[in-house]
Short mmCIF file of C-alpha atoms and ligand atoms in Angstrom, two decimals:
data_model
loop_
_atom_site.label_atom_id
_atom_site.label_comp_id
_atom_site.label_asym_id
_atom_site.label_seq_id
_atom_site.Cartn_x
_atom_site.Cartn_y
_atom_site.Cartn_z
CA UNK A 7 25.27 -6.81 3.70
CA UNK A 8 21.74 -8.11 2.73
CA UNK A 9 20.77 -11.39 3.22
CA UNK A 10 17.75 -12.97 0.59
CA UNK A 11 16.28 -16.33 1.84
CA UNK A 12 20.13 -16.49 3.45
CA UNK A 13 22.36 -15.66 0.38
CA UNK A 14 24.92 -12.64 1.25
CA UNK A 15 23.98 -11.02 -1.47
CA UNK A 16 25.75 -7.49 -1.74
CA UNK A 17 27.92 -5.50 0.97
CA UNK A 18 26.55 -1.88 1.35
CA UNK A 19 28.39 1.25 0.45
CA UNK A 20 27.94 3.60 3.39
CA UNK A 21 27.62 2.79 6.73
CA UNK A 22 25.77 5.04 9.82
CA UNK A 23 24.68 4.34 12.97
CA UNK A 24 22.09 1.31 11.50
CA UNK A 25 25.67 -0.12 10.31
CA UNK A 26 25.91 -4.02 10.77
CA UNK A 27 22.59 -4.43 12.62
CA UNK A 28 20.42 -7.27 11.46
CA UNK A 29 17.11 -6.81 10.72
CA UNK A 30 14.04 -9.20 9.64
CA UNK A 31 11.67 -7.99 7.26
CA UNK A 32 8.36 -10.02 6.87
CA UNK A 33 7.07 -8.62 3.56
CA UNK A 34 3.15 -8.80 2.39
CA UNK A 35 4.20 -10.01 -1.07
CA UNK A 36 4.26 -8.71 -4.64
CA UNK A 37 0.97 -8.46 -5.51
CA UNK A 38 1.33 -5.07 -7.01
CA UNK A 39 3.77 -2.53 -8.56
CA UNK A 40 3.23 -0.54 -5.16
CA UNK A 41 4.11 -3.16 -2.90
CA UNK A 42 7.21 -4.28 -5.10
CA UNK A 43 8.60 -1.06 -5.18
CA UNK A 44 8.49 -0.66 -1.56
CA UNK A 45 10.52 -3.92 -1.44
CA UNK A 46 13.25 -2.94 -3.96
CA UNK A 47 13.52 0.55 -2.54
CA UNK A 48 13.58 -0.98 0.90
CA UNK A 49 16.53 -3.85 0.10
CA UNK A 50 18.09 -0.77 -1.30
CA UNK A 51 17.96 1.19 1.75
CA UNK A 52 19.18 -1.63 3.75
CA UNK A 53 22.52 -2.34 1.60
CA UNK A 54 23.05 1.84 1.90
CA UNK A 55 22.91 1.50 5.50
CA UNK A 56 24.81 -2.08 5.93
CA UNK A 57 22.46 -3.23 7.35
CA UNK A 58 21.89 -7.13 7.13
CA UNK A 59 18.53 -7.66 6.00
CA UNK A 60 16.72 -10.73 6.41
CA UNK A 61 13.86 -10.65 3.93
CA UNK A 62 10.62 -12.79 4.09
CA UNK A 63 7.90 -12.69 1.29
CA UNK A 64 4.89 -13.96 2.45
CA UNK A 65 2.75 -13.86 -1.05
CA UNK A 66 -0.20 -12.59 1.31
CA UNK A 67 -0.19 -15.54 4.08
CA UNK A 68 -0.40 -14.53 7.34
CA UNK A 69 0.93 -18.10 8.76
CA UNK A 70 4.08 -17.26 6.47
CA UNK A 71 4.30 -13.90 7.76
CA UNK A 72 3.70 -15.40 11.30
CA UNK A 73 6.72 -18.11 10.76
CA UNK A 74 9.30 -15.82 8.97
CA UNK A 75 8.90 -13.43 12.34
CA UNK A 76 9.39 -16.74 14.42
CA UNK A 77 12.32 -17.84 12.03
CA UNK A 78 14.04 -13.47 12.97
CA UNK A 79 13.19 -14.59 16.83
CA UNK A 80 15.43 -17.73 16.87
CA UNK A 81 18.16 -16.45 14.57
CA UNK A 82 18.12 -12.99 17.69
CA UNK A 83 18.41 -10.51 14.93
CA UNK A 84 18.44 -7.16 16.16
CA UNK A 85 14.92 -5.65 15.16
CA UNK A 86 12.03 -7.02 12.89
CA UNK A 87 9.65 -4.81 10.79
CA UNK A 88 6.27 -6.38 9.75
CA UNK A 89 4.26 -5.35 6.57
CA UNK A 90 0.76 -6.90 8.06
CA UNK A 91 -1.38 -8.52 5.32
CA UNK A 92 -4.30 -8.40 7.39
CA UNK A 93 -5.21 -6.64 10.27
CA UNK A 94 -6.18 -9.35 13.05
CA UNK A 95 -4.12 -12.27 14.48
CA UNK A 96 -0.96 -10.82 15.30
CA UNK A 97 -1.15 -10.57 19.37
CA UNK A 98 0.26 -14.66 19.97
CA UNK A 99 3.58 -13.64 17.74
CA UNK A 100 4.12 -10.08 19.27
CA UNK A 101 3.79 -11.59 22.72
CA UNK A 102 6.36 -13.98 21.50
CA UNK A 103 8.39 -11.16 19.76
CA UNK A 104 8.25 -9.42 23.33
CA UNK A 105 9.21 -11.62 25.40
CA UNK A 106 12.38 -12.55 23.38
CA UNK A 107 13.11 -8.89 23.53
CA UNK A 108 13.01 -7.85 19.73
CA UNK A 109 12.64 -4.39 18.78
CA UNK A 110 9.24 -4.71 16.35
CA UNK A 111 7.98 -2.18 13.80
CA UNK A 112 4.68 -2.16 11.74
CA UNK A 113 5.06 -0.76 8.58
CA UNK A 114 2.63 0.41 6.28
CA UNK A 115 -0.71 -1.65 6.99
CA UNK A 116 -1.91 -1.71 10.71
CA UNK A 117 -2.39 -4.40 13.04
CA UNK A 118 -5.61 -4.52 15.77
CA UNK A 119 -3.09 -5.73 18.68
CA UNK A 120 -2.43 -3.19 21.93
CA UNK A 121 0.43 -0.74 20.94
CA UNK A 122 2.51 -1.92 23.61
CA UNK A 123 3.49 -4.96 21.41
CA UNK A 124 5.24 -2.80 18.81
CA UNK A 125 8.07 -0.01 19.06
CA UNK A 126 6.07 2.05 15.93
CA UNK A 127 4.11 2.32 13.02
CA UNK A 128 5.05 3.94 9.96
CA UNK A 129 2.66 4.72 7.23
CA UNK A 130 0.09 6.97 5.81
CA UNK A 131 -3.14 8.01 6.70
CA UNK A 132 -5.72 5.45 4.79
CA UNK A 133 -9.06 7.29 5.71
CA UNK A 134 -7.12 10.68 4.51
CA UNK A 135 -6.23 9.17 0.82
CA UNK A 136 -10.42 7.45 0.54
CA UNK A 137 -11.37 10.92 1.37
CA UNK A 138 -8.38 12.65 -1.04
CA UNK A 139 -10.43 10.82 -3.95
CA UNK A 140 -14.01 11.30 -3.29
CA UNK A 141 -13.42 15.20 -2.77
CA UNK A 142 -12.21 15.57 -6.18
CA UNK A 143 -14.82 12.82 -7.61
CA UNK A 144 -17.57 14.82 -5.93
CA UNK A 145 -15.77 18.53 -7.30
CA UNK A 146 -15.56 16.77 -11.28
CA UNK A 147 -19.12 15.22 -11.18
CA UNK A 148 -20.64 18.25 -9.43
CA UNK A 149 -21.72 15.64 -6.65
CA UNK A 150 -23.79 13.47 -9.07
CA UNK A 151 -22.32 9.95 -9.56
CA UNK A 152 -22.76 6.53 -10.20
CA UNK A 153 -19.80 4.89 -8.58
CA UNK A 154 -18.07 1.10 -8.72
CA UNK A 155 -15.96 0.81 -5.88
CA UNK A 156 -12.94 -1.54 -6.33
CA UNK A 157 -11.76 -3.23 -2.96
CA UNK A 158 -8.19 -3.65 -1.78
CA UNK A 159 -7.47 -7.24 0.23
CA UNK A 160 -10.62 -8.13 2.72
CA UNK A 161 -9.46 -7.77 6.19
CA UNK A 162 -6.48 -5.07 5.58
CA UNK A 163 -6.82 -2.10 7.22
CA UNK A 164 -5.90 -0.31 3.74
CA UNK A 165 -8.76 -1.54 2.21
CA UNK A 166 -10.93 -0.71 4.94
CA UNK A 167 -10.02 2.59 5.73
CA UNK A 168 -10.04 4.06 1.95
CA UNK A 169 -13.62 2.82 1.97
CA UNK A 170 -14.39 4.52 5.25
CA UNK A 171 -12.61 7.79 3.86
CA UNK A 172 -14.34 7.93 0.57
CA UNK A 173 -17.42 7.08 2.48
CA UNK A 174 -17.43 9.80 4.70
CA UNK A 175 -17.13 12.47 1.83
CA UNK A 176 -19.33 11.31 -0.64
CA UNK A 177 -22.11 10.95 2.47
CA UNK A 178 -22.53 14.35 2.17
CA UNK A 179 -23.62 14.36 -1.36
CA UNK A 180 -27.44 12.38 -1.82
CA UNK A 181 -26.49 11.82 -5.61
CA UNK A 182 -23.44 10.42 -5.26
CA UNK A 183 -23.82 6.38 -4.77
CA UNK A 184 -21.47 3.43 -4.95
CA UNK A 185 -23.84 1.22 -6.73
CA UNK A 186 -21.53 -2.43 -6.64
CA UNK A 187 -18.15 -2.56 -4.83
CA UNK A 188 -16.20 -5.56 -4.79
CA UNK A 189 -12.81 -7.01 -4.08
CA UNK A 190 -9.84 -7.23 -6.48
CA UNK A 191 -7.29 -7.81 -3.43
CA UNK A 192 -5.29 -4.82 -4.86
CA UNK A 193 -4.58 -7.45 -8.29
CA UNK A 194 -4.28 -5.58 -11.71
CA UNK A 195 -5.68 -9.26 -13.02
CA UNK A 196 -8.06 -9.39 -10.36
CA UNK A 197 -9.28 -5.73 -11.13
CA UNK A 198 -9.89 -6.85 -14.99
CA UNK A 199 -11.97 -9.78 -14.10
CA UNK A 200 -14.13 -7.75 -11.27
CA UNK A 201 -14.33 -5.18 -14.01
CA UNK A 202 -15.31 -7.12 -16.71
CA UNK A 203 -18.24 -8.88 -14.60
CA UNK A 204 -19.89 -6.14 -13.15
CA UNK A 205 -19.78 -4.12 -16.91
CA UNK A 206 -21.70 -7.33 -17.79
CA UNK A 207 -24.34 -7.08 -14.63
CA UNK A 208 -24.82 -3.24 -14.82
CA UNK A 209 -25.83 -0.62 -17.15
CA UNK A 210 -22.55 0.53 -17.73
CA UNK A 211 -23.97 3.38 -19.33
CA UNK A 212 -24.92 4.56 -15.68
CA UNK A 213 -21.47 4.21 -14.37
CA UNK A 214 -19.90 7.65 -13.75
CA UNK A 215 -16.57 6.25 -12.24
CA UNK A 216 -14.39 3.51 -11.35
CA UNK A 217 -13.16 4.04 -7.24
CA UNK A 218 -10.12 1.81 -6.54
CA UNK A 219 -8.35 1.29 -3.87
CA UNK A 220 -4.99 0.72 -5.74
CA UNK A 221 -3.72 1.75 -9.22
CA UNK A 222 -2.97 -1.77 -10.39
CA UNK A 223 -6.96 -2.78 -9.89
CA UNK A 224 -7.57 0.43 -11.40
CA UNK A 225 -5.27 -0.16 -14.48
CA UNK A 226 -6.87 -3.78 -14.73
CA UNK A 227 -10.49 -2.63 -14.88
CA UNK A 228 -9.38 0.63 -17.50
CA UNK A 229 -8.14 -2.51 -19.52
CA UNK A 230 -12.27 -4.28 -18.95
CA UNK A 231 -13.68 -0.94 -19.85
CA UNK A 232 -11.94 -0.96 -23.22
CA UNK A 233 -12.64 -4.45 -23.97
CA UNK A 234 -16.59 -3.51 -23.66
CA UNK A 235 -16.16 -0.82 -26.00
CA UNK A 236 -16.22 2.12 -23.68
CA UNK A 237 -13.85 4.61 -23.36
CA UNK A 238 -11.74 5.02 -19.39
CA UNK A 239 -10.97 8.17 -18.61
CA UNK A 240 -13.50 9.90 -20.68
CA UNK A 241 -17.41 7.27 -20.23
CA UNK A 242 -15.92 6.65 -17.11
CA UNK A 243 -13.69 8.15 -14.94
CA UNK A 244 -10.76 6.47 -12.57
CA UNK A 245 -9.47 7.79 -9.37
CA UNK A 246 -6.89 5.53 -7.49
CA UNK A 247 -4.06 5.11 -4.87
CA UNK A 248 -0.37 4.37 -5.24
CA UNK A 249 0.70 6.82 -7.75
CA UNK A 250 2.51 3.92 -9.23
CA UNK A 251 4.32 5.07 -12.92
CA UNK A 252 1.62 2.72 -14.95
CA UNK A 253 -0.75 4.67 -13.61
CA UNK A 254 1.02 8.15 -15.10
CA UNK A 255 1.22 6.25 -18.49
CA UNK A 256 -2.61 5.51 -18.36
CA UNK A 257 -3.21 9.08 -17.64
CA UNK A 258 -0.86 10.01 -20.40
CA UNK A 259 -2.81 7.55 -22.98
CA UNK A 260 -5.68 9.62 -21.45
CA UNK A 261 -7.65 6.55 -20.01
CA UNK A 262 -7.14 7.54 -15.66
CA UNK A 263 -7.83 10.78 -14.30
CA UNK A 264 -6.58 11.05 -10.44
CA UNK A 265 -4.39 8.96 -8.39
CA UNK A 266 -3.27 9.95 -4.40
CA UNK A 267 0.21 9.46 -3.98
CA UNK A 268 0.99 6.43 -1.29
CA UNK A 269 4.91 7.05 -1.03
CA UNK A 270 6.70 3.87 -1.32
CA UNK A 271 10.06 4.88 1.20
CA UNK A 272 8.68 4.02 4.35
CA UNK A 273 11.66 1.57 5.07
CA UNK A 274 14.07 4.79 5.99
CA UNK A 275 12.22 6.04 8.72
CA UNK A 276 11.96 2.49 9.79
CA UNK A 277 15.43 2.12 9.99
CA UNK A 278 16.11 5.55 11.90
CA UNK A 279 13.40 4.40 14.80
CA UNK A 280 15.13 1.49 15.26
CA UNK A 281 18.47 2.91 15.64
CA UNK A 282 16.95 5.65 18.02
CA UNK A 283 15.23 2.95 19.76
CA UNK A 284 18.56 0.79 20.25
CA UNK A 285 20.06 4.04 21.34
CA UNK A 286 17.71 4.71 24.35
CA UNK A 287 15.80 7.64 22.26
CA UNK A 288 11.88 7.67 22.40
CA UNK A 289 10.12 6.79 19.80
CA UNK A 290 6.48 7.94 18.32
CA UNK A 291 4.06 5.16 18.14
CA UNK A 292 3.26 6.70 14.87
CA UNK A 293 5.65 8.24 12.19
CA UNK A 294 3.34 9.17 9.47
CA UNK A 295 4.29 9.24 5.52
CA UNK A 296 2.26 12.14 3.40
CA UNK A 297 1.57 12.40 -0.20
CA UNK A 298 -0.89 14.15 -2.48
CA UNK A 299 -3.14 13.72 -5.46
CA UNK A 300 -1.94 14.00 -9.19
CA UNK A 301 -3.74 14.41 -12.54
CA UNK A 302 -3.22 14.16 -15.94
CA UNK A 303 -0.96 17.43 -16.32
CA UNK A 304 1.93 16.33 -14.83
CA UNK A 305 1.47 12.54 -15.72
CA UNK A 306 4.55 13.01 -18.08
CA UNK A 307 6.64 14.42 -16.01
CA UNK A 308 5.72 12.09 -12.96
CA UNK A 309 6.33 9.00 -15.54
CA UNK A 310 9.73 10.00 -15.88
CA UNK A 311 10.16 11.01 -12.12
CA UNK A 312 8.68 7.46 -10.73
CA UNK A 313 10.52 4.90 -12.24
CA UNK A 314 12.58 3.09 -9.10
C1 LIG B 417 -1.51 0.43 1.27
C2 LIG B 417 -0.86 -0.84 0.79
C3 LIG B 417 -1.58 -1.36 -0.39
C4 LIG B 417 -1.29 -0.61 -1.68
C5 LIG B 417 -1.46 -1.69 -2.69
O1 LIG B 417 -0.65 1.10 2.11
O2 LIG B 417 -0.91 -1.80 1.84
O3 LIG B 417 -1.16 -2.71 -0.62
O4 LIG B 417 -2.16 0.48 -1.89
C6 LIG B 417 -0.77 -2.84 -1.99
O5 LIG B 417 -0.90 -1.43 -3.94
O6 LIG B 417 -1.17 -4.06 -2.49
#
């Protein structure tokens, strides 16, 4: 049974051992094809299990995120699961979520609070995709590159730790440099705009390659490039995270050239830690999802694979 902003909205087919638990899920928000994947494929996964899911979208506020968890509390669903937006100011509501005895995991982006005040994390490994890019940026361009570094949302621990991984790689080469890097929140709009401003401020004939932290920035500033006459993909090149299907039709069209994979079923191994939890089972306090990096050779075929 699923439950959207308290409509019953579908019964599931097959129950397990998640069967009629009810769960709250404070979501981050939409602001990408990632992130709305991960919300269809996890209401999905839910209605599979019959599990009643309480679903929150939070359109990237923390004090809605922070009220939707205190809204699970008094309604004593069974377990909560918390996409953070940002990384900081979460200790006050797991304290709360603690003391009323709620099963809590963090799911994809990380929170600074002691580990104590959640059951687990799942996710991937941020500084492992930033460093995933550079190494193939640095193997392209020979280690000689003029980068623009396109931010994910200030304060999440996505954002940060792509930047750290890329960092770390590309230290190694002297003439590789990010010469402007600048937020686009992980927004395909946002992207464009950054995009279009900095082709305006720098040479763009020095710029090697566009480094963003998510495909839909990434497709946004491919869509600048063009407008100023240059040509993505081939002037300059576009590595990017998510491995979302716009980004395989880009690659198709020839304009993006790499993208790691950030796999978008996290909610399943959720689920099962939860159940293990509630069954007396231990439970990592990390279950890690993997994924690799893809290229223009398989785009087709990962088109057709990718679409949820
Ligand atoms: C990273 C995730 C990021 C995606 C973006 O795990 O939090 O947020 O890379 C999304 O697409 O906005």
């Amino acid at each position: 049974m699923l439950l959207l902003f308290g409509m019953v909205v579908a019964v599931g087919a097959q129950g397990n051992d998640s069967s009629g638990l009810r769960i709250g899920f404070s979501q981050v928000g939409s602001e990408s094809d990632w992130r709305t994947a991960f919300t269809e494929i996890t209401l999905a996964e839910a209605e599979r299990r019959e599990i009643t899911l309480l679903f929150s979208n939070a359109e990237n506020s923390q004090e809605a995120q922070i009220e939707a968890i205190r809204s699970f509390i008094e309604q004593k669903v069974d377990a909560i699961i918390l996409a953070p937006v940002i990384e900081t100011g979460w200790t006050a509501i797991l304290l709360e979520v603690q003391a009323a005895g709620i099963p809590i995991v963090i799911i994809d982006r990380n929170v600074t609070a002691d580990e104590s005040l959640y059951l687990t994390r799942v996710s991937s490994d941020f500084v492992f995709e930033g460093r995933l890019a550079a190494a193939w940026l640095v193997q392209v361009t020979s280690g000689d590159c003029k980068i623009v570094e396109l931010e994910g949302t200030v304060g999440s621990s996505a954002a940060r730790d792509r930047q750290i991984g890329f960092n770390q790689v590309i230290s190694l080469f002297p003439k590789m440099q990010i010469i402007v890097s600048q937020t686009g929140d992980f927004r395909r709009t946002l992207g464009q705009e950054v995009m279009d401003s900095i082709l305006h401020t720098e040479d763009p004939s020095k710029i090697c390659a566009v480094w963003s932290h998510n495909d839909d920035m990434a497709i946004g500033a491919i869509e600048a490039i063009k407008q100023a006459g240059l040509d993505p993909g081939q002037d300059i090149l576009i590595v990017s995270v998510d491995a979302i299907p716009d980004i395989f039709k880009a690659m198709m069209d020839g304009d993006a050239n790499a993208t790691v994979e950030l796999s978008p079923y996290m909610a399943g191994p959720a689920f099962d830690a939860i159940t293990a939890y509630l069954n007396g089972e231990t439970v990592p306090k990390w279950i890690p999802v993997t994924g690799g990096i893809y290229f223009p050779d398989t785009a087709a075929e990962e088109y057709a694979r990718r679409q949820h």
